[in-house]
Coordinates of C-alpha atoms in Angstrom, one line a residue:
M1 CA -44.2 39.6 10.2
N2 CA -43.1 39.9 6.6
N3 CA -45.0 42.1 4.2
S4 CA -46.5 39.2 2.3
F5 CA -48.0 37.6 5.3
S6 CA -49.4 40.9 6.7
T7 CA -50.8 41.8 3.3
R8 CA -52.6 38.5 3.1
I9 CA -54.0 38.9 6.6
V10 CA -55.3 42.4 5.9
N11 CA -56.8 41.3 2.6
A12 CA -58.5 38.3 4.2
L13 CA -59.8 40.4 7.1
S14 CA -61.4 42.8 4.6
Y15 CA -63.4 39.9 3.2
F16 CA -64.1 38.1 6.5
S17 CA -65.3 41.4 8.0
I18 CA -68.7 40.3 6.7
F19 CA -68.9 38.3 9.9
F20 CA -67.9 41.1 12.4
M21 CA -68.0 44.6 10.8
P22 CA -69.5 44.5 7.3
V23 CA -68.9 47.5 5.0
L24 CA -67.2 49.5 7.7
F25 CA -63.9 47.6 8.1
P26 CA -63.2 47.4 4.3
L27 CA -64.1 51.0 4.0
I28 CA -61.6 52.0 6.7
V29 CA -58.9 49.8 5.2
W30 CA -59.6 51.2 1.7
V31 CA -59.4 54.8 2.9
V32 CA -56.2 54.2 5.0
A33 CA -54.5 52.3 2.2
K34 CA -55.4 54.9 -0.4
N35 CA -53.9 57.7 1.7
T36 CA -50.7 55.8 2.5
D37 CA -48.0 54.0 0.6
C38 CA -49.4 50.4 1.0
D39 CA -49.3 47.4 -1.2
H40 CA -51.6 47.9 -4.2
S41 CA -53.4 44.6 -3.5
I42 CA -54.6 45.9 -0.1
K43 CA -56.4 48.8 -1.8
T44 CA -57.8 46.6 -4.5
N45 CA -59.1 43.9 -2.2
A46 CA -60.5 46.4 0.3
M47 CA -62.4 48.1 -2.5
K48 CA -63.8 44.8 -3.8
A49 CA -64.8 43.7 -0.3
F50 CA -66.5 47.0 0.4
W51 CA -68.6 46.9 -2.8
S52 CA -69.4 43.3 -2.4
Q53 CA -70.7 43.9 1.1
I54 CA -72.6 47.2 0.4
F55 CA -74.3 46.0 -2.9
P56 CA -77.1 44.1 -1.2
A57 CA -78.0 47.2 0.9
L58 CA -78.0 49.4 -2.2
Y59 CA -80.1 46.9 -4.0
F60 CA -82.6 46.8 -1.1
I61 CA -82.9 50.6 -1.1
F62 CA -83.4 50.5 -4.9
A63 CA -86.2 47.9 -4.5
I64 CA -87.9 50.0 -1.8
L65 CA -87.8 53.0 -4.1
I66 CA -89.3 51.0 -7.0
I67 CA -92.1 49.7 -4.7
S68 CA -92.9 53.1 -3.4
L69 CA -93.3 54.4 -7.0
S70 CA -95.7 51.5 -7.9
L71 CA -99.3 52.4 -8.3
T72 CA -101.4 49.3 -7.7
S73 CA -101.4 47.2 -4.6
R74 CA -101.4 43.9 -6.4
L75 CA -98.4 44.9 -8.6
T76 CA -96.7 46.1 -5.5
G77 CA -96.9 42.7 -3.8
I78 CA -95.7 40.9 -6.8
L79 CA -92.9 43.3 -7.5
F80 CA -91.9 43.2 -3.8
G81 CA -91.7 39.4 -3.9
I82 CA -89.6 39.4 -7.0
L83 CA -87.2 42.1 -5.9
L84 CA -86.9 40.6 -2.4
T85 CA -86.1 37.2 -3.9
F86 CA -83.3 38.7 -6.1
A87 CA -82.0 40.7 -3.1
L88 CA -81.8 37.6 -0.9
L89 CA -80.1 35.6 -3.7
A90 CA -77.6 38.4 -4.4
A91 CA -76.9 38.7 -0.7
L92 CA -76.3 35.0 -0.3
L93 CA -74.0 34.8 -3.4
L94 CA -72.0 37.8 -2.2
F95 CA -71.7 36.3 1.3
I96 CA -70.3 33.1 -0.2
Y97 CA -68.0 35.2 -2.5
N98 CA -66.6 37.1 0.6
V99 CA -65.9 33.9 2.5
A100 CA -64.3 32.3 -0.6
M101 CA -62.2 35.3 -1.3
G102 CA -61.1 35.5 2.4
V103 CA -60.0 31.9 2.3
K104 CA -58.2 32.5 -1.0
M105 CA -56.3 35.5 0.5
L106 CA -55.3 33.4 3.5
I107 CA -53.8 30.6 1.5
G108 CA -52.1 33.0 -0.8
R109 CA -53.8 32.4 -4.1
E110 CA -54.3 35.9 -5.3

């Protein structure tokens, strides 16, 4: 395997890991690539995949904190609905982003 092909495979797997090992696989690739002399695109794409996969979880935690600080029950229900809608929309968009970037890496259009 030449370096270009193996780099493309690792980059694509970082994004496609949303199907089999979200957050964890890109984090492992990012840490290993940062501590070794790898292609710079592996570090960059692993970092992008990691943040795009962990962002919905961080947003959900933030939404729960906001809801727990809310004082009235009616406001809590409305706020929860709005924040949950945005969280699901962000998760869907980031899922599509990860799949599109994985395909882009496989076909070699960096």
